[in-house]
mmCIF file of C-alpha atoms in Angstrom:
data_model
loop_
_atom_site.group_PDB
_atom_site.id
_atom_site.type_symbol
_atom_site.label_atom_id
_atom_site.label_comp_id
_atom_site.label_asym_id
_atom_site.label_seq_id
_atom_site.Cartn_x
_atom_site.Cartn_y
_atom_site.Cartn_z
ATOM 1 C CA MET A 22 6.394 -3.187 11.549
ATOM 2 C CA ALA A 23 3.915 -0.335 11.603
ATOM 3 C CA THR A 24 3.138 1.457 14.833
ATOM 4 C CA THR A 25 0.706 4.190 15.687
ATOM 5 C CA ASP A 26 2.146 7.414 17.014
ATOM 6 C CA ASN A 27 0.795 10.646 18.460
ATOM 7 C CA SER A 28 -0.068 12.078 15.049
ATOM 8 C CA PHE A 29 -3.660 12.668 14.006
ATOM 9 C CA ASN A 30 -3.758 10.386 10.944
ATOM 10 C CA GLY A 31 -0.856 8.123 10.120
ATOM 11 C CA LEU A 32 1.479 5.274 10.918
ATOM 12 C CA THR A 33 5.180 5.279 11.571
ATOM 13 C CA GLU A 34 6.943 2.774 9.325
ATOM 14 C CA HIS A 35 10.451 2.219 8.049
ATOM 15 C CA CYS A 36 11.060 3.996 4.728
ATOM 16 C CA GLU A 37 13.562 2.279 2.427
ATOM 17 C CA ASP A 38 14.463 5.560 0.697
ATOM 18 C CA CYS A 39 14.859 7.695 3.852
ATOM 19 C CA GLU A 40 16.319 4.776 5.849
ATOM 20 C CA LEU A 41 14.353 6.119 8.839
ATOM 21 C CA ASP A 42 11.089 5.417 10.615
ATOM 22 C CA THR A 43 8.820 8.114 9.194
ATOM 23 C CA LEU A 44 5.136 9.002 9.091
ATOM 24 C CA HIS A 45 3.308 7.113 6.326
ATOM 25 C CA GLU A 46 -0.136 7.422 4.833
ATOM 26 C CA VAL A 47 -1.593 3.913 4.493
ATOM 27 C CA SER A 48 -4.537 2.862 2.331
ATOM 28 C CA VAL A 49 -6.064 -0.218 0.732
ATOM 29 C CA GLN A 50 -6.690 -0.242 -3.017
ATOM 30 C CA ILE A 51 -8.590 -2.791 -5.081
ATOM 31 C CA ARG A 52 -6.635 -3.488 -8.269
ATOM 32 C CA THR A 53 -7.639 -5.432 -11.356
ATOM 33 C CA GLU A 54 -4.886 -7.876 -12.306
ATOM 34 C CA SER A 55 -6.330 -9.406 -15.482
ATOM 35 C CA LEU A 56 -5.548 -7.772 -18.804
ATOM 36 C CA LYS A 57 -8.607 -9.466 -20.364
ATOM 37 C CA GLU A 58 -11.647 -7.225 -20.101
ATOM 38 C CA GLU A 59 -14.086 -10.159 -20.069
ATOM 39 C CA ASN A 60 -12.577 -11.595 -16.836
ATOM 40 C CA SER A 61 -11.628 -8.364 -15.078
ATOM 41 C CA GLN A 62 -14.440 -8.554 -12.515
ATOM 42 C CA PHE A 63 -12.967 -11.839 -11.244
ATOM 43 C CA SER A 64 -9.373 -10.648 -10.930
ATOM 44 C CA ARG A 65 -9.623 -7.836 -8.381
ATOM 45 C CA GLU A 66 -7.252 -8.084 -5.422
ATOM 46 C CA PRO A 67 -6.641 -5.871 -2.367
ATOM 47 C CA TYR A 68 -3.281 -4.101 -2.063
ATOM 48 C CA ARG A 69 -1.850 -2.290 0.963
ATOM 49 C CA VAL A 70 -0.354 0.988 -0.279
ATOM 50 C CA THR A 71 1.983 3.137 1.823
ATOM 51 C CA GLU A 72 3.385 6.582 1.052
ATOM 52 C CA CYS A 73 6.177 8.206 3.052
ATOM 53 C CA GLN A 74 5.122 11.683 4.137
ATOM 54 C CA ARG A 75 8.760 12.817 4.228
ATOM 55 C CA CYS A 76 10.068 11.817 0.779
ATOM 56 C CA GLY A 77 6.957 10.626 -1.095
ATOM 57 C CA HIS A 78 8.204 7.053 -1.707
ATOM 58 C CA ARG A 79 5.259 4.719 -2.426
ATOM 59 C CA SER A 80 5.137 0.963 -2.063
ATOM 60 C CA SER A 81 2.390 -1.610 -2.382
ATOM 61 C CA GLN A 82 1.936 -5.190 -1.261
ATOM 62 C CA ARG A 83 -0.691 -7.680 -2.376
ATOM 63 C CA MET A 84 -2.737 -8.704 0.657
ATOM 64 C CA ASN A 85 -4.351 -11.890 -0.665
ATOM 65 C CA ASN A 86 -1.806 -14.447 -1.841
ATOM 66 C CA ALA A 87 -4.242 -17.374 -1.968
#
């Protein structure tokens, strides 16, 4: 689970690579999932992207599983 800490801009989360709770940069990205160009505007989904500020490991998770 993510928690805020005393840093200016970031969240402390568990990093699988570091095996520690480290500062992470967190963002939301809109990604197109369809490979067909004609339907691409209907296949955009939000993803939560985290990057460990210690080792650089990035992970993403689809936020809308409807």
